[in-house]
Coordinates of C-alpha atoms in Angstrom, one line a residue:
X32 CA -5.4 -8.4 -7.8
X33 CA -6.6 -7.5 -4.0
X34 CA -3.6 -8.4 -2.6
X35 CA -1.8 -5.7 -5.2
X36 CA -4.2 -3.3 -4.2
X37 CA -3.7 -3.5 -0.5
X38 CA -0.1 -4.0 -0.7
X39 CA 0.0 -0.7 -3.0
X40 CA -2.1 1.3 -0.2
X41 CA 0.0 0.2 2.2
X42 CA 2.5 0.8 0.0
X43 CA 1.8 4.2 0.0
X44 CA 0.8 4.8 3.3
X45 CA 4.5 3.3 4.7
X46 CA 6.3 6.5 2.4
X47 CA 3.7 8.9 3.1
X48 CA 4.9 8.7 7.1
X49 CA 8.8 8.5 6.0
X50 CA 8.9 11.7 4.2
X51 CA 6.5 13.1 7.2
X52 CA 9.1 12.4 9.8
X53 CA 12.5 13.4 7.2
X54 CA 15.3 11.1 7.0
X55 CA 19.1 11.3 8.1
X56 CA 22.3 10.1 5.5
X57 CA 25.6 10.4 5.5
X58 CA 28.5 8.4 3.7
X59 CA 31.0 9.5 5.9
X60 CA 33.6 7.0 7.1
X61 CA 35.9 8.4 10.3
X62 CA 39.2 7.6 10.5
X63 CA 39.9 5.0 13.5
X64 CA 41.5 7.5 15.7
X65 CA 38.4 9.3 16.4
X66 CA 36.2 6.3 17.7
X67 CA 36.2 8.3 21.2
X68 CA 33.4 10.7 19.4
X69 CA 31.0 8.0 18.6
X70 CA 27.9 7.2 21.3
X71 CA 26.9 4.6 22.6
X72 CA 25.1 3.2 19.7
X73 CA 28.1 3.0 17.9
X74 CA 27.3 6.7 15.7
X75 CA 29.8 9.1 14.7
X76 CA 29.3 12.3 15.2
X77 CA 28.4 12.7 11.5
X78 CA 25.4 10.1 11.8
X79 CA 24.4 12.0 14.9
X80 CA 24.3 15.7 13.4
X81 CA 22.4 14.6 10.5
X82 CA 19.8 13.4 13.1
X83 CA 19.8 16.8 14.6
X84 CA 19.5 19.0 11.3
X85 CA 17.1 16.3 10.0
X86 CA 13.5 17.5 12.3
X87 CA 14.0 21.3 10.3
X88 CA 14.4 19.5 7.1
X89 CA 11.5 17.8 5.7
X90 CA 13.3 16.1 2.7
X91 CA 16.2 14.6 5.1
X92 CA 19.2 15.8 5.7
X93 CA 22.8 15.1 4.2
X94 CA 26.0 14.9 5.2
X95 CA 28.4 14.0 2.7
X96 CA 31.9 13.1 2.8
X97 CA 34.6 16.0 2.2
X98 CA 36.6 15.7 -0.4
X99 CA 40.0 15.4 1.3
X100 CA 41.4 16.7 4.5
X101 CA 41.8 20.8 3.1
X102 CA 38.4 20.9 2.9
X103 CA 36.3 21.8 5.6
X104 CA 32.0 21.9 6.0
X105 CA 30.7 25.8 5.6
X106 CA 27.7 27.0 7.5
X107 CA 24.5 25.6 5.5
X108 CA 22.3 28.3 2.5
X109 CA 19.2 27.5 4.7
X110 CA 19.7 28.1 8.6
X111 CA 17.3 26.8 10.5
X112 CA 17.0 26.6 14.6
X113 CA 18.9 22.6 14.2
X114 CA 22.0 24.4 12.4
X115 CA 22.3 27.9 14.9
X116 CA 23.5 25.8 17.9
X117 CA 26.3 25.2 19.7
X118 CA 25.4 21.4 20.1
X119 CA 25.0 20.9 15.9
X120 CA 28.5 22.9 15.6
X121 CA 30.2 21.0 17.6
X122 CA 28.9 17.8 16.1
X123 CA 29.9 19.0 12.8
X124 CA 33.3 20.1 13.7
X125 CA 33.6 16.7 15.2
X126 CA 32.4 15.3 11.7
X127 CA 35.0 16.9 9.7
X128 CA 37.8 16.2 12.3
X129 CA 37.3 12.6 12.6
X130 CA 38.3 12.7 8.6
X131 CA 41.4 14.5 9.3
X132 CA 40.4 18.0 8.5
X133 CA 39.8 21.5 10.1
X134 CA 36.3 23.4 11.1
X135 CA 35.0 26.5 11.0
X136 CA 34.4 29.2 13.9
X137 CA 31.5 29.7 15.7
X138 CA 30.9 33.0 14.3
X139 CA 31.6 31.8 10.7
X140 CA 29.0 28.7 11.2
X141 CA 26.5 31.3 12.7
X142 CA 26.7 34.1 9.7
X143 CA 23.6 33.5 8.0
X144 CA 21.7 32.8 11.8
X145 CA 20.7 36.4 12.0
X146 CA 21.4 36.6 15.2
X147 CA 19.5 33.8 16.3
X148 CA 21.4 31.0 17.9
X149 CA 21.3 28.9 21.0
X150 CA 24.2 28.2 23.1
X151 CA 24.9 24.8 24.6
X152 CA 21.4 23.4 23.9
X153 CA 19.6 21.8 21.5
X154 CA 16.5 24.0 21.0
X155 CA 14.4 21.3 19.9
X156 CA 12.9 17.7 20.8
X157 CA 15.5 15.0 20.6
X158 CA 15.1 12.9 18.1
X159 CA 14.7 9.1 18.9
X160 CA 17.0 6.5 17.1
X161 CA 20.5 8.6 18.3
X162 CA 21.9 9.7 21.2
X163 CA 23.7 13.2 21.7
X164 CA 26.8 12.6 23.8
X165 CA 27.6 14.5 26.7
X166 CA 31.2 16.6 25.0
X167 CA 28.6 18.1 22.5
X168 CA 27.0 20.2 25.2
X169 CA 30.4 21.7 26.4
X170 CA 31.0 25.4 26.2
X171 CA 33.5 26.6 23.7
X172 CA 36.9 27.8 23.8
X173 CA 37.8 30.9 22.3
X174 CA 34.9 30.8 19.9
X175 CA 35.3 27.2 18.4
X176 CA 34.9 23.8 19.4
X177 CA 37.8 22.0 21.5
X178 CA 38.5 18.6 20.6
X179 CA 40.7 18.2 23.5
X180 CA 37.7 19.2 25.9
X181 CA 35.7 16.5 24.4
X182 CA 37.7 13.9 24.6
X183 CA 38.2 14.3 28.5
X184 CA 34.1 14.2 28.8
X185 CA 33.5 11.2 26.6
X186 CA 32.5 9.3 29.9
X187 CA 29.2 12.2 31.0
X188 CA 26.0 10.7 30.8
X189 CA 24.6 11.1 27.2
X190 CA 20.9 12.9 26.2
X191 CA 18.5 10.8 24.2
X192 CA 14.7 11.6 23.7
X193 CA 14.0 9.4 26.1
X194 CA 16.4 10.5 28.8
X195 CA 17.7 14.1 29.2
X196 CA 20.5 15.0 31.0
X197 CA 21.3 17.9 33.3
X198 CA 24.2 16.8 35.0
X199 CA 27.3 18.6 34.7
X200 CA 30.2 17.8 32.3
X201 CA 32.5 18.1 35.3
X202 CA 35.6 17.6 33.0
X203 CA 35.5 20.1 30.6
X204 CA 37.8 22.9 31.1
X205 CA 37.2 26.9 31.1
X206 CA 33.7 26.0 32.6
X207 CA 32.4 23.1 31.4
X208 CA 27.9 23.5 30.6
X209 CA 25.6 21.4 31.9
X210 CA 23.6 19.2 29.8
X211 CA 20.1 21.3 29.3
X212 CA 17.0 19.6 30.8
X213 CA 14.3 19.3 28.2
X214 CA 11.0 17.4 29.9
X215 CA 8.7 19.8 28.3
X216 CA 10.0 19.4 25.0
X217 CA 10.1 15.6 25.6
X218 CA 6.6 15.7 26.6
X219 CA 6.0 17.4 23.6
X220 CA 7.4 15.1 21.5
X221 CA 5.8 12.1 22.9
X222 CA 2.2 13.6 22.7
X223 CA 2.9 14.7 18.9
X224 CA 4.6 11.1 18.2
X225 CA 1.0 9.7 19.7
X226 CA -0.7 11.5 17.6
X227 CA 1.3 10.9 14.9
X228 CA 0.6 7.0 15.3
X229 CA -2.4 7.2 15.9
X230 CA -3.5 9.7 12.6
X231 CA -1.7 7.0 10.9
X232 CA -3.5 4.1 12.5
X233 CA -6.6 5.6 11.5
X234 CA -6.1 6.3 8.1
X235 CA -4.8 3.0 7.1
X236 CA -7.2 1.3 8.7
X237 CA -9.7 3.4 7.1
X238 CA -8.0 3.2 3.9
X239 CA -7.7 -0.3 3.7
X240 CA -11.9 -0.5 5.1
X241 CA -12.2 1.2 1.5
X242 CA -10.2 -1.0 -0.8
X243 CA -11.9 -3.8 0.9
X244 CA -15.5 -2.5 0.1
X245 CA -14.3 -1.4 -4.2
X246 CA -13.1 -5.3 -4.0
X247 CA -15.9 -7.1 -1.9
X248 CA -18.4 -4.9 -4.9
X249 CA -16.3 -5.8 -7.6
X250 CA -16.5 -9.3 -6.9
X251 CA -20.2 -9.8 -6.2
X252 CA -20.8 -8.1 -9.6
X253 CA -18.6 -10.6 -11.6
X254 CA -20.2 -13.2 -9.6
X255 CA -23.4 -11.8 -11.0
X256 CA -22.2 -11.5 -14.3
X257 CA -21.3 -15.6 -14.0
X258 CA -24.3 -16.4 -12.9
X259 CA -26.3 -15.2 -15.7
X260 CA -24.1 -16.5 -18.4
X261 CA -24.4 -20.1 -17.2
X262 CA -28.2 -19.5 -17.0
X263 CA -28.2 -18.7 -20.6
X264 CA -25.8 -21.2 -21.6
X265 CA -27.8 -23.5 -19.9
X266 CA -31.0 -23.5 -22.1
X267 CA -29.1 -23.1 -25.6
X268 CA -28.8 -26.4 -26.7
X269 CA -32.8 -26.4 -26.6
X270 CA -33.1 -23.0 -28.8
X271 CA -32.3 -25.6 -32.0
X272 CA -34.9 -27.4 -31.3
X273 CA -39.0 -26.7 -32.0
X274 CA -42.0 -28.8 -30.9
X275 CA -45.4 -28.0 -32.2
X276 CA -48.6 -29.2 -30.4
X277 CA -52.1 -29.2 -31.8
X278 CA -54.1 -26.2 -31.2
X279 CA -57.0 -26.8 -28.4
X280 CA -60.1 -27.5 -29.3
X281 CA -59.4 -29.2 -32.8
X282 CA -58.7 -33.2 -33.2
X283 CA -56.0 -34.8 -34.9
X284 CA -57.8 -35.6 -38.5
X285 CA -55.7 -39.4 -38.0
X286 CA -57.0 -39.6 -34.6
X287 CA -60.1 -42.6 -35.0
X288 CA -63.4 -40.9 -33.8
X289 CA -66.5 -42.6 -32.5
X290 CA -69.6 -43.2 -34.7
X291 CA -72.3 -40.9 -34.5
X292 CA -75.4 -40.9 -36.2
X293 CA -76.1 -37.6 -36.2
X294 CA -72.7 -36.8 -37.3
X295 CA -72.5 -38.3 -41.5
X296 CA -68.6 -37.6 -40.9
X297 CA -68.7 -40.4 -38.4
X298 CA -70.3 -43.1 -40.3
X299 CA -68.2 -45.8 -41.5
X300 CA -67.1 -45.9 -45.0
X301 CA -68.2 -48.1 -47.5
X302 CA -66.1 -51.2 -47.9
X303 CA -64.4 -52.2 -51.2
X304 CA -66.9 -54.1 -53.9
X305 CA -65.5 -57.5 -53.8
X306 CA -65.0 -59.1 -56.9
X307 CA -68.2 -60.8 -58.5
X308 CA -68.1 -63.4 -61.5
X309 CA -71.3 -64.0 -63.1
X310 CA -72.2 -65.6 -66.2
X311 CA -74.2 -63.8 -69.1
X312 CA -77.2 -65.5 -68.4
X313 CA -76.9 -66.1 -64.7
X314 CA -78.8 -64.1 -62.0
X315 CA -77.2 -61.5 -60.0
X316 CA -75.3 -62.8 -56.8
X317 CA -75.1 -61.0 -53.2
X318 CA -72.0 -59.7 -52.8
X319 CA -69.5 -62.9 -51.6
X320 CA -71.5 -65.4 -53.1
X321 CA -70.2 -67.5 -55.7
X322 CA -73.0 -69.9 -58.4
X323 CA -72.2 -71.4 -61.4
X324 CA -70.2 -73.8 -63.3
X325 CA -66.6 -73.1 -63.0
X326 CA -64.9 -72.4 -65.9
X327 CA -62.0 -75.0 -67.0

């Protein structure tokens, strides 16, 4: 039962800091061609862009599969500062050419940005478990991404949160972008990842200080509880049973009592008459003597 109760908290506590820090998915499967677009940790570019939409989106975020090859991924209901950038676009495009189909334009991608977008940077923290390579920070050409441009730039120097780039892409053709240096925002993230661990430290430690204490009382009141039942249980078996003694101060009427002569109660009763035969002329006899003639 305590074991359930501190697995459940923890339980808890586990999901509570998964929804916290959203989730990325994507069942997208890129044709073999197209490996040049995936990082170093072996992630397409559609595993990489759901990373990068997934710190505006609380719930996760989810990049499915198109349907075939005429289809292509339209700018997103809900913009948020992880879709209006060149860096997501270009991942995306990447995403739905590495399955054979077309992309959008910039300016189709950006329509519901209101004017809001950021251009060759990532305007947020990095975040950790991807890495963002290098062709993903290029400039466009003529307004979309360039495939070809990437591919001569797959060697740059990738971002991560832990290490930001700022070289330049020197391959990348019509004025290739540097990669944007980010220490304050990886600062920030650090500090707000420190304080995320530690928040959570602290309330699971607290929380499991207080499951503790409801069990540790629970169990010293069924111990109580045990106690007193084999108390009572103990003395049963003698409940069936009474024993009377004589009252203080009165004797046992078979109890033998010593003569007193002040006392008549005490003086001894008068032995049985023994049997006396006399004859009709004879003179009384003492008590135990016998006279006479005995009778044939």
């Amino acid at each position: 039962m305590a074991s359930w109760i501190v697995g459940a908290a923890l339980l808890a506590l586990g999901l509570r800091r998964f929804h916290s820090a959203g989730a990325q998915y994507t069942d997208v499967v890129c044709f073999n061609n197209y490996t040049w677009a995936d990082n170093s940790l072996g992630q397409s570019p559609c595993v990489v862009a759901s990373y990068l939409q997934a710190p505006c989106h609380p719930n996760g975020a989810n990049i499915t599969a198109l349907v075939n090859s005429t289809y292509e991924y339209t700018p997103p209901t809900t913009v948020t500062p992880c879709e209006c950038n060149t860096v997501t676009y270009s991942l995306i495009s990447a995403c739905g050419g590495c399955q054979g189909a077309t992309w959008v334009t910039w300016d189709y991608w950006t329509l519901n940005c209101s004017g809001s977008t950021s251009n060759q940077q990532y305007p947020r923290p990095l975040p950790s478990g991807t890495a963002v390579p290098a062709w993903a920070y290029l400039a466009l050409t003529n307004g979309t991404w360039d495939s070809t441009a990437a591919q001569q730039d797959i060697s740059a120097p990738e971002s991560s949160a832990s290490v930001v780039q700022s070289s330049t892409a020197s391959s990348a053709p019509s004025g290739s972008a540097s990669v944007p240096s980010q220490p304050n925002n990886s600062n920030q993230k650090s500090s707000s990842n420190t304080g995320a661990i530690a928040g959570g430290v602290v309330g699971g430690v607290v929380g499991l200080a207080l499951i503790s204490a409801i069990i540790l009382f629970i169990l010293r009141r069924n111990s109580r509880n045990s106690s007193g039942q084999m108390a009572d249980s103990g003395h049963a078996p003698y409940q069936d049973y009474k024993y009377s003694s004589p009252a203080y101060g009165h004797a046992d009427p078979n109890q033998t009592r010593l003569y007193n002569p002040d006392d008549p109660t005490t003086f001894p009763g008068s032995p049985e008459p023994s049997v006396v035969y006399t004859t009709s002329t004879g003179p009384i006899t003492r008590p135990g003597q016998f006279t006479g003639v005995a009778e044939l």
